[in-house]
Amino acid sequence: MAKKNKPSEEQLEELRETFDYNDRDEDGTIELDEFIDMLDELEASMSEEEAKVGFQDIDTNDDGLIDFKEYIAWWTED
């Protein structure tokens, strides 16, 4: 299992800013289409199928959405 690093207050602030930026409909979650847009902006060369698999890996509660807690876990994973 991957080790989790606890983010500093500054890192949490930055993560919140990027999360909010990518939460284009401002509903407090990142949906698959928003996730794909984010990957495109990051210039991650992933097919839509690869993006779906990555999304499902991050969506640990399997509700079809990435919430802020899941987003933090993803970005702070070793």
Tab-separated table of N, CA, C and O in Angstrom:
chain	number	residue	atom	x	y	z
A	1	MET	N	0.842	-1.173	0.000
A	1	MET	CA	0.000	0.000	0.000
A	1	MET	C	0.888	1.237	0.000
A	1	MET	O	1.885	1.307	0.702
A	2	ALA	N	0.524	2.255	-0.780
A	2	ALA	CA	1.311	3.471	-0.875
A	2	ALA	C	1.191	4.295	0.398
A	2	ALA	O	0.146	4.350	1.020
A	3	LYS	N	2.315	4.891	0.752
A	3	LYS	CA	2.348	5.736	1.944
A	3	LYS	C	1.725	7.094	1.626
A	3	LYS	O	1.925	7.646	0.553
A	4	LYS	N	1.000	7.633	2.588
A	4	LYS	CA	0.384	8.942	2.424
A	4	LYS	C	1.197	9.974	3.180
A	4	LYS	O	1.596	9.752	4.318
A	5	ASN	N	1.447	11.100	2.536
A	5	ASN	CA	2.117	12.221	3.184
A	5	ASN	C	1.057	13.213	3.608
A	5	ASN	O	0.179	13.557	2.821
A	6	LYS	N	1.147	13.691	4.838
A	6	LYS	CA	0.195	14.688	5.308
A	6	LYS	C	0.610	16.045	4.741
A	6	LYS	O	1.721	16.502	4.991
A	7	PRO	N	-0.285	16.677	3.988
A	7	PRO	CA	0.071	17.966	3.390
A	7	PRO	C	0.098	19.086	4.427
A	7	PRO	O	-0.651	19.062	5.404
A	8	SER	N	0.963	20.069	4.182
A	8	SER	CA	1.036	21.249	5.039
A	8	SER	C	-0.184	22.131	4.752
A	8	SER	O	-0.914	21.914	3.776
A	9	GLU	N	-0.382	23.131	5.578
A	9	GLU	CA	-1.490	24.078	5.360
A	9	GLU	C	-1.345	24.760	4.008
A	9	GLU	O	-2.329	24.955	3.294
A	10	GLU	N	-0.117	25.122	3.651
A	10	GLU	CA	0.135	25.770	2.362
A	10	GLU	C	-0.205	24.827	1.204
A	10	GLU	O	-0.832	25.229	0.219
A	11	GLN	N	0.186	23.568	1.316
A	11	GLN	CA	-0.132	22.591	0.280
A	11	GLN	C	-1.642	22.379	0.179
A	11	GLN	O	-2.176	22.256	-0.922
A	12	LEU	N	-2.307	22.331	1.340
A	12	LEU	CA	-3.768	22.180	1.321
A	12	LEU	C	-4.429	23.347	0.613
A	12	LEU	O	-5.394	23.152	-0.142
A	13	GLU	N	-3.923	24.545	0.847
A	13	GLU	CA	-4.451	25.734	0.175
A	13	GLU	C	-4.285	25.618	-1.334
A	13	GLU	O	-5.203	25.913	-2.097
A	14	GLU	N	-3.097	25.204	-1.752
A	14	GLU	CA	-2.826	25.036	-3.184
A	14	GLU	C	-3.710	23.950	-3.784
A	14	GLU	O	-4.241	24.111	-4.889
A	15	LEU	N	-3.861	22.849	-3.063
A	15	LEU	CA	-4.723	21.770	-3.547
A	15	LEU	C	-6.167	22.243	-3.660
A	15	LEU	O	-6.865	21.908	-4.618
A	16	ARG	N	-6.624	23.025	-2.693
A	16	ARG	CA	-7.986	23.554	-2.740
A	16	ARG	C	-8.169	24.445	-3.958
A	16	ARG	O	-9.174	24.362	-4.648
A	17	GLU	N	-7.175	25.285	-4.237
A	17	GLU	CA	-7.261	26.169	-5.400
A	17	GLU	C	-7.346	25.370	-6.700
A	17	GLU	O	-8.166	25.676	-7.567
A	18	THR	N	-6.487	24.356	-6.834
A	18	THR	CA	-6.517	23.568	-8.071
A	18	THR	C	-7.786	22.727	-8.156
A	18	THR	O	-8.346	22.557	-9.241
A	19	PHE	N	-8.247	22.219	-7.016
A	19	PHE	CA	-9.491	21.455	-7.011
A	19	PHE	C	-10.646	22.348	-7.461
A	19	PHE	O	-11.420	21.980	-8.350
A	20	ASP	N	-10.755	23.524	-6.868
A	20	ASP	CA	-11.841	24.442	-7.212
A	20	ASP	C	-11.765	24.864	-8.674
A	20	ASP	O	-12.791	24.991	-9.341
A	21	TYR	N	-10.563	25.078	-9.183
A	21	TYR	CA	-10.385	25.440	-10.584
A	21	TYR	C	-10.910	24.329	-11.496
A	21	TYR	O	-11.577	24.598	-12.496
A	22	ASN	N	-10.610	23.092	-11.139
A	22	ASN	CA	-11.026	21.960	-11.973
A	22	ASN	C	-12.470	21.545	-11.745
A	22	ASN	O	-13.033	20.823	-12.565
A	23	ASP	N	-13.064	21.995	-10.654
A	23	ASP	CA	-14.488	21.764	-10.382
A	23	ASP	C	-15.275	22.861	-11.102
A	23	ASP	O	-15.801	23.782	-10.514
A	24	ARG	N	-15.349	22.725	-12.404
A	24	ARG	CA	-15.887	23.786	-13.259
A	24	ARG	C	-17.349	24.119	-12.979
A	24	ARG	O	-17.768	25.251	-13.138
A	25	ASP	N	-18.127	23.136	-12.554
A	25	ASP	CA	-19.540	23.427	-12.268
A	25	ASP	C	-19.780	23.795	-10.805
A	25	ASP	O	-20.910	24.005	-10.382
A	26	GLU	N	-18.679	23.872	-10.051
A	26	GLU	CA	-18.696	24.328	-8.654
A	26	GLU	C	-19.672	23.554	-7.766
A	26	GLU	O	-20.305	24.115	-6.880
A	27	ASP	N	-19.739	22.236	-7.977
A	27	ASP	CA	-20.634	21.419	-7.154
A	27	ASP	C	-19.893	20.696	-6.021
A	27	ASP	O	-20.472	19.893	-5.304
A	28	GLY	N	-18.598	20.989	-5.860
A	28	GLY	CA	-17.825	20.383	-4.782
A	28	GLY	C	-17.216	19.043	-5.115
A	28	GLY	O	-16.637	18.390	-4.246
A	29	THR	N	-17.332	18.631	-6.366
A	29	THR	CA	-16.740	17.371	-6.816
A	29	THR	C	-16.167	17.553	-8.221
A	29	THR	O	-16.532	18.479	-8.941
A	30	ILE	N	-15.291	16.633	-8.581
A	30	ILE	CA	-14.774	16.598	-9.947
A	30	ILE	C	-15.382	15.387	-10.627
A	30	ILE	O	-15.242	14.259	-10.158
A	31	GLU	N	-16.071	15.654	-11.705
A	31	GLU	CA	-16.709	14.596	-12.492
A	31	GLU	C	-15.726	14.124	-13.554
A	31	GLU	O	-14.698	14.753	-13.789
A	32	LEU	N	-16.063	13.035	-14.209
A	32	LEU	CA	-15.164	12.443	-15.203
A	32	LEU	C	-14.770	13.450	-16.281
A	32	LEU	O	-13.590	13.561	-16.620
A	33	ASP	N	-15.726	14.194	-16.829
A	33	ASP	CA	-15.390	15.143	-17.896
A	33	ASP	C	-14.461	16.245	-17.393
A	33	ASP	O	-13.547	16.674	-18.103
A	34	GLU	N	-14.650	16.677	-16.155
A	34	GLU	CA	-13.761	17.679	-15.564
A	34	GLU	C	-12.367	17.081	-15.343
A	34	GLU	O	-11.358	17.759	-15.544
A	35	PHE	N	-12.321	15.818	-14.948
A	35	PHE	CA	-11.050	15.122	-14.750
A	35	PHE	C	-10.294	14.999	-16.071
A	35	PHE	O	-9.085	15.264	-16.130
A	36	ILE	N	-10.991	14.656	-17.128
A	36	ILE	CA	-10.362	14.532	-18.451
A	36	ILE	C	-9.828	15.888	-18.897
A	36	ILE	O	-8.714	15.986	-19.425
A	37	ASP	N	-10.597	16.958	-18.677
A	37	ASP	CA	-10.124	18.312	-19.006
A	37	ASP	C	-8.868	18.651	-18.211
A	37	ASP	O	-7.927	19.242	-18.741
A	38	MET	N	-8.843	18.273	-16.937
A	38	MET	CA	-7.683	18.531	-16.090
A	38	MET	C	-6.459	17.798	-16.627
A	38	MET	O	-5.370	18.377	-16.720
A	39	LEU	N	-6.621	16.550	-17.006
A	39	LEU	CA	-5.506	15.785	-17.558
A	39	LEU	C	-4.996	16.412	-18.847
A	39	LEU	O	-3.785	16.465	-19.078
A	40	ASP	N	-5.917	16.905	-19.676
A	40	ASP	CA	-5.503	17.581	-20.910
A	40	ASP	C	-4.673	18.823	-20.601
A	40	ASP	O	-3.657	19.074	-21.245
A	41	GLU	N	-5.091	19.594	-19.603
A	41	GLU	CA	-4.345	20.790	-19.216
A	41	GLU	C	-2.973	20.440	-18.653
A	41	GLU	O	-2.024	21.198	-18.806
A	42	LEU	N	-2.886	19.298	-17.982
A	42	LEU	CA	-1.605	18.834	-17.440
A	42	LEU	C	-0.740	18.175	-18.512
A	42	LEU	O	0.372	17.739	-18.239
A	43	GLU	N	-1.291	18.086	-19.716
A	43	GLU	CA	-0.629	17.460	-20.858
A	43	GLU	C	-0.285	16.004	-20.576
A	43	GLU	O	0.768	15.500	-20.983
A	44	ALA	N	-1.171	15.337	-19.865
A	44	ALA	CA	-1.021	13.900	-19.623
A	44	ALA	C	-1.523	13.175	-20.864
A	44	ALA	O	-2.675	13.316	-21.240
A	45	SER	N	-0.662	12.462	-21.491
A	45	SER	CA	-1.034	11.758	-22.724
A	45	SER	C	-1.763	10.468	-22.365
A	45	SER	O	-1.154	9.409	-22.239
A	46	MET	N	-3.071	10.598	-22.158
A	46	MET	CA	-3.879	9.444	-21.786
A	46	MET	C	-5.085	9.353	-22.707
A	46	MET	O	-5.674	10.366	-23.056
A	47	SER	N	-5.419	8.135	-23.053
A	47	SER	CA	-6.645	7.926	-23.810
A	47	SER	C	-7.829	8.133	-22.867
A	47	SER	O	-7.668	8.167	-21.638
A	48	GLU	N	-9.010	8.247	-23.424
A	48	GLU	CA	-10.194	8.402	-22.580
A	48	GLU	C	-10.378	7.184	-21.692
A	48	GLU	O	-10.746	7.302	-20.525
A	49	GLU	N	-10.069	6.002	-22.227
A	49	GLU	CA	-10.190	4.773	-21.432
A	49	GLU	C	-9.201	4.770	-20.271
A	49	GLU	O	-9.545	4.390	-19.147
A	50	GLU	N	-7.962	5.193	-20.519
A	50	GLU	CA	-6.967	5.285	-19.447
A	50	GLU	C	-7.396	6.306	-18.392
A	50	GLU	O	-7.214	6.081	-17.190
A	51	ALA	N	-7.971	7.416	-18.843
A	51	ALA	CA	-8.457	8.442	-17.913
A	51	ALA	C	-9.580	7.879	-17.043
A	51	ALA	O	-9.631	8.141	-15.841
A	52	LYS	N	-10.459	7.081	-17.632
A	52	LYS	CA	-11.556	6.478	-16.869
A	52	LYS	C	-11.020	5.543	-15.785
A	52	LYS	O	-11.504	5.538	-14.656
A	53	VAL	N	-10.000	4.763	-16.131
A	53	VAL	CA	-9.396	3.848	-15.159
A	53	VAL	C	-8.749	4.646	-14.027
A	53	VAL	O	-8.927	4.337	-12.845
A	54	GLY	N	-8.016	5.699	-14.380
A	54	GLY	CA	-7.396	6.552	-13.368
A	54	GLY	C	-8.440	7.202	-12.471
A	54	GLY	O	-8.277	7.270	-11.256
A	55	PHE	N	-9.517	7.667	-13.074
A	55	PHE	CA	-10.608	8.285	-12.322
A	55	PHE	C	-11.188	7.298	-11.315
A	55	PHE	O	-11.387	7.632	-10.150
A	56	GLN	N	-11.420	6.077	-11.764
A	56	GLN	CA	-11.978	5.054	-10.878
A	56	GLN	C	-11.031	4.726	-9.733
A	56	GLN	O	-11.470	4.452	-8.615
A	57	ASP	N	-9.718	4.764	-9.992
A	57	ASP	CA	-8.735	4.520	-8.934
A	57	ASP	C	-8.781	5.612	-7.862
A	57	ASP	O	-8.628	5.335	-6.675
A	58	ILE	N	-8.971	6.850	-8.280
A	58	ILE	CA	-9.006	7.984	-7.352
A	58	ILE	C	-10.326	8.012	-6.587
A	58	ILE	O	-10.370	8.372	-5.414
A	59	ASP	N	-11.409	7.624	-7.250
A	59	ASP	CA	-12.753	7.621	-6.654
A	59	ASP	C	-12.897	6.419	-5.725
A	59	ASP	O	-13.553	5.434	-6.036
A	60	THR	N	-12.280	6.509	-4.559
A	60	THR	CA	-12.210	5.357	-3.654
A	60	THR	C	-13.540	4.958	-3.032
A	60	THR	O	-13.696	3.820	-2.599
A	61	ASN	N	-14.517	5.872	-2.990
A	61	ASN	CA	-15.819	5.495	-2.435
A	61	ASN	C	-16.807	5.077	-3.525
A	61	ASN	O	-17.973	4.825	-3.248
A	62	ASP	N	-16.331	5.008	-4.765
A	62	ASP	CA	-17.107	4.500	-5.902
A	62	ASP	C	-18.449	5.199	-6.109
A	62	ASP	O	-19.427	4.574	-6.500
A	63	ASP	N	-18.469	6.526	-5.891
A	63	ASP	CA	-19.721	7.252	-6.135
A	63	ASP	C	-19.747	7.946	-7.493
A	63	ASP	O	-20.675	8.670	-7.812
A	64	GLY	N	-18.702	7.730	-8.306
A	64	GLY	CA	-18.660	8.325	-9.642
A	64	GLY	C	-18.190	9.769	-9.639
A	64	GLY	O	-18.318	10.463	-10.648
A	65	LEU	N	-17.631	10.218	-8.510
A	65	LEU	CA	-17.160	11.595	-8.364
A	65	LEU	C	-15.871	11.598	-7.547
A	65	LEU	O	-15.655	10.707	-6.736
A	66	ILE	N	-15.048	12.604	-7.764
A	66	ILE	CA	-13.859	12.788	-6.938
A	66	ILE	C	-14.143	13.954	-6.011
A	66	ILE	O	-14.352	15.082	-6.475
A	67	ASP	N	-14.174	13.673	-4.713
A	67	ASP	CA	-14.370	14.754	-3.745
A	67	ASP	C	-13.006	15.269	-3.299
A	67	ASP	O	-11.962	14.737	-3.690
A	68	PHE	N	-12.998	16.323	-2.500
A	68	PHE	CA	-11.737	16.945	-2.116
A	68	PHE	C	-10.844	15.996	-1.324
A	68	PHE	O	-9.628	15.972	-1.511
A	69	LYS	N	-11.428	15.186	-0.467
A	69	LYS	CA	-10.652	14.221	0.318
A	69	LYS	C	-9.932	13.230	-0.603
A	69	LYS	O	-8.754	12.918	-0.410
A	70	GLU	N	-10.627	12.726	-1.612
A	70	GLU	CA	-10.021	11.797	-2.571
A	70	GLU	C	-8.944	12.503	-3.392
A	70	GLU	O	-7.900	11.914	-3.699
A	71	TYR	N	-9.201	13.754	-3.746
A	71	TYR	CA	-8.237	14.558	-4.511
A	71	TYR	C	-6.948	14.739	-3.723
A	71	TYR	O	-5.854	14.562	-4.261
A	72	ILE	N	-7.073	15.066	-2.438
A	72	ILE	CA	-5.885	15.225	-1.578
A	72	ILE	C	-5.119	13.905	-1.507
A	72	ILE	O	-3.893	13.895	-1.650
A	73	ALA	N	-5.828	12.816	-1.292
A	73	ALA	CA	-5.173	11.507	-1.197
A	73	ALA	C	-4.400	11.195	-2.476
A	73	ALA	O	-3.278	10.672	-2.432
A	74	TRP	N	-4.973	11.533	-3.608
A	74	TRP	CA	-4.327	11.279	-4.899
A	74	TRP	C	-3.038	12.087	-5.028
A	74	TRP	O	-1.996	11.564	-5.388
A	75	TRP	N	-3.087	13.369	-4.711
A	75	TRP	CA	-1.936	14.230	-4.882
A	75	TRP	C	-0.861	14.017	-3.834
A	75	TRP	O	0.294	14.383	-4.040
A	76	THR	N	-1.195	13.442	-2.687
A	76	THR	CA	-0.202	13.265	-1.632
A	76	THR	C	0.297	11.832	-1.523
A	76	THR	O	1.092	11.524	-0.648
A	77	GLU	N	-0.139	10.977	-2.417
A	77	GLU	CA	0.278	9.586	-2.403
A	77	GLU	C	1.714	9.454	-2.889
A	77	GLU	O	2.109	10.077	-3.860
A	78	ASP	N	2.500	8.656	-2.189
A	78	ASP	CA	3.879	8.374	-2.609
A	78	ASP	C	3.905	7.333	-3.689
A	78	ASP	O	3.151	6.438	-3.748
